[in-house]
């Protein structure tokens, strides 16, 4: 069965605020985690990834945090912009030694002006 | 650089017909993955292929579905005798290597398959 799930199906934020999207995973053998952004009618777009030997990784306006103790993953978006409105998916991989990804159900982020 | 190219973007078939979905990976990528997405759901892994080899097809139904990635040309996902339940968006992703975390998978914009 699916091992990745999300706590909040929909998140509404004001433009300029920080957004936090959470994700839980159940397979402790997962070695690789990745966040994708999906806009309507498009394919998933890579945002940021992290290996299990790290607990934090930063990109441009985004930070991914990994807490292996509680099997929790989060995506932080700083200064959220209207263009960030989309569905965000976390995915895990590495159980089989390669990039077979298991996706969560997704969180819809709505940014209001 | 051209990304992952999928065609057609939209495909309509009647029940019982065949559907062929094509995927050209990014230049230099030799690993292809197919996923299926129902509305308001996450993507579900179907099959992982390298050139001329199926590495993992554990997510693909045993009946009616097949995939290939020939030495030349795009990867093909083929669905025979389609049924209404096959209606979904089918996404292809590619990576230069198959190892964990070597390079993230890059996705195409999918094929929306509708069965009448």
mmCIF file of C-alpha atoms in Angstrom, chain A residues 2 31-32 34 36 38 40-44 46 49 51 89 93-106 108, chain B residues 9 33 35 37 40-45 48 55-56 58 91 95 97-109 112:
data_model
loop_
_atom_site.group_PDB
_atom_site.id
_atom_site.type_symbol
_atom_site.label_atom_id
_atom_site.label_comp_id
_atom_site.label_asym_id
_atom_site.label_seq_id
_atom_site.Cartn_x
_atom_site.Cartn_y
_atom_site.Cartn_z
ATOM 1 C CA UNK A 2 0.911 3.644 -0.166
ATOM 2 C CA UNK A 31 16.443 6.612 1.390
ATOM 3 C CA UNK A 32 15.419 9.488 -0.808
ATOM 4 C CA UNK A 34 11.583 14.630 -3.158
ATOM 5 C CA UNK A 36 7.258 18.203 -6.742
ATOM 6 C CA UNK A 38 2.167 20.361 -10.164
ATOM 7 C CA UNK A 40 -3.084 22.382 -13.615
ATOM 8 C CA UNK A 41 -2.616 20.488 -16.874
ATOM 9 C CA UNK A 42 1.115 20.087 -16.354
ATOM 10 C CA UNK A 43 3.459 17.384 -15.193
ATOM 11 C CA UNK A 44 5.161 17.410 -11.785
ATOM 12 C CA UNK A 46 11.009 19.135 -9.408
ATOM 13 C CA UNK A 49 15.182 16.598 -2.859
ATOM 14 C CA UNK A 51 18.754 12.012 1.079
ATOM 15 C CA UNK A 89 3.510 16.256 -3.777
ATOM 16 C CA UNK A 93 12.165 6.339 -3.087
ATOM 17 C CA UNK A 94 15.206 4.223 -2.745
ATOM 18 C CA UNK A 95 13.614 1.183 -1.133
ATOM 19 C CA UNK A 96 14.422 -0.940 -4.161
ATOM 20 C CA UNK A 97 17.751 0.745 -4.729
ATOM 21 C CA UNK A 98 16.588 2.940 -7.526
ATOM 22 C CA UNK A 99 14.303 5.814 -8.339
ATOM 23 C CA UNK A 100 10.924 4.136 -8.125
ATOM 24 C CA UNK A 101 8.904 6.853 -6.436
ATOM 25 C CA UNK A 102 5.900 6.522 -4.162
ATOM 26 C CA UNK A 103 3.807 9.671 -4.160
ATOM 27 C CA UNK A 104 1.547 11.104 -1.512
ATOM 28 C CA UNK A 105 -1.940 12.378 -2.304
ATOM 29 C CA UNK A 106 -0.891 16.027 -2.593
ATOM 30 C CA UNK A 108 -3.201 22.183 -2.742
ATOM 31 C CA UNK B 9 -1.417 15.312 -24.969
ATOM 32 C CA UNK B 33 9.364 5.629 -15.719
ATOM 33 C CA UNK B 35 3.112 6.786 -13.743
ATOM 34 C CA UNK B 37 -2.665 9.764 -12.009
ATOM 35 C CA UNK B 40 -7.202 14.680 -7.155
ATOM 36 C CA UNK B 41 -4.755 11.857 -6.427
ATOM 37 C CA UNK B 42 -1.031 11.346 -6.411
ATOM 38 C CA UNK B 43 0.909 9.577 -9.115
ATOM 39 C CA UNK B 44 1.107 5.799 -8.992
ATOM 40 C CA UNK B 45 4.201 4.017 -10.289
ATOM 41 C CA UNK B 48 10.541 1.373 -14.981
ATOM 42 C CA UNK B 55 13.467 -3.358 -14.920
ATOM 43 C CA UNK B 56 10.357 -3.185 -12.755
ATOM 44 C CA UNK B 58 5.293 -4.239 -10.493
ATOM 45 C CA UNK B 91 2.976 10.635 -17.003
ATOM 46 C CA UNK B 95 16.578 10.274 -15.486
ATOM 47 C CA UNK B 97 20.809 7.076 -14.201
ATOM 48 C CA UNK B 98 18.611 4.769 -12.203
ATOM 49 C CA UNK B 99 20.422 4.929 -8.913
ATOM 50 C CA UNK B 100 18.851 6.541 -5.907
ATOM 51 C CA UNK B 101 19.177 10.287 -5.847
ATOM 52 C CA UNK B 102 21.700 10.477 -8.660
ATOM 53 C CA UNK B 103 19.465 12.814 -10.556
ATOM 54 C CA UNK B 104 15.820 13.578 -9.896
ATOM 55 C CA UNK B 105 13.243 12.296 -12.320
ATOM 56 C CA UNK B 106 11.993 14.918 -14.749
ATOM 57 C CA UNK B 107 8.422 14.598 -15.910
ATOM 58 C CA UNK B 108 6.607 15.282 -19.124
ATOM 59 C CA UNK B 109 3.241 17.037 -19.204
ATOM 60 C CA UNK B 112 -4.846 12.589 -20.749
#
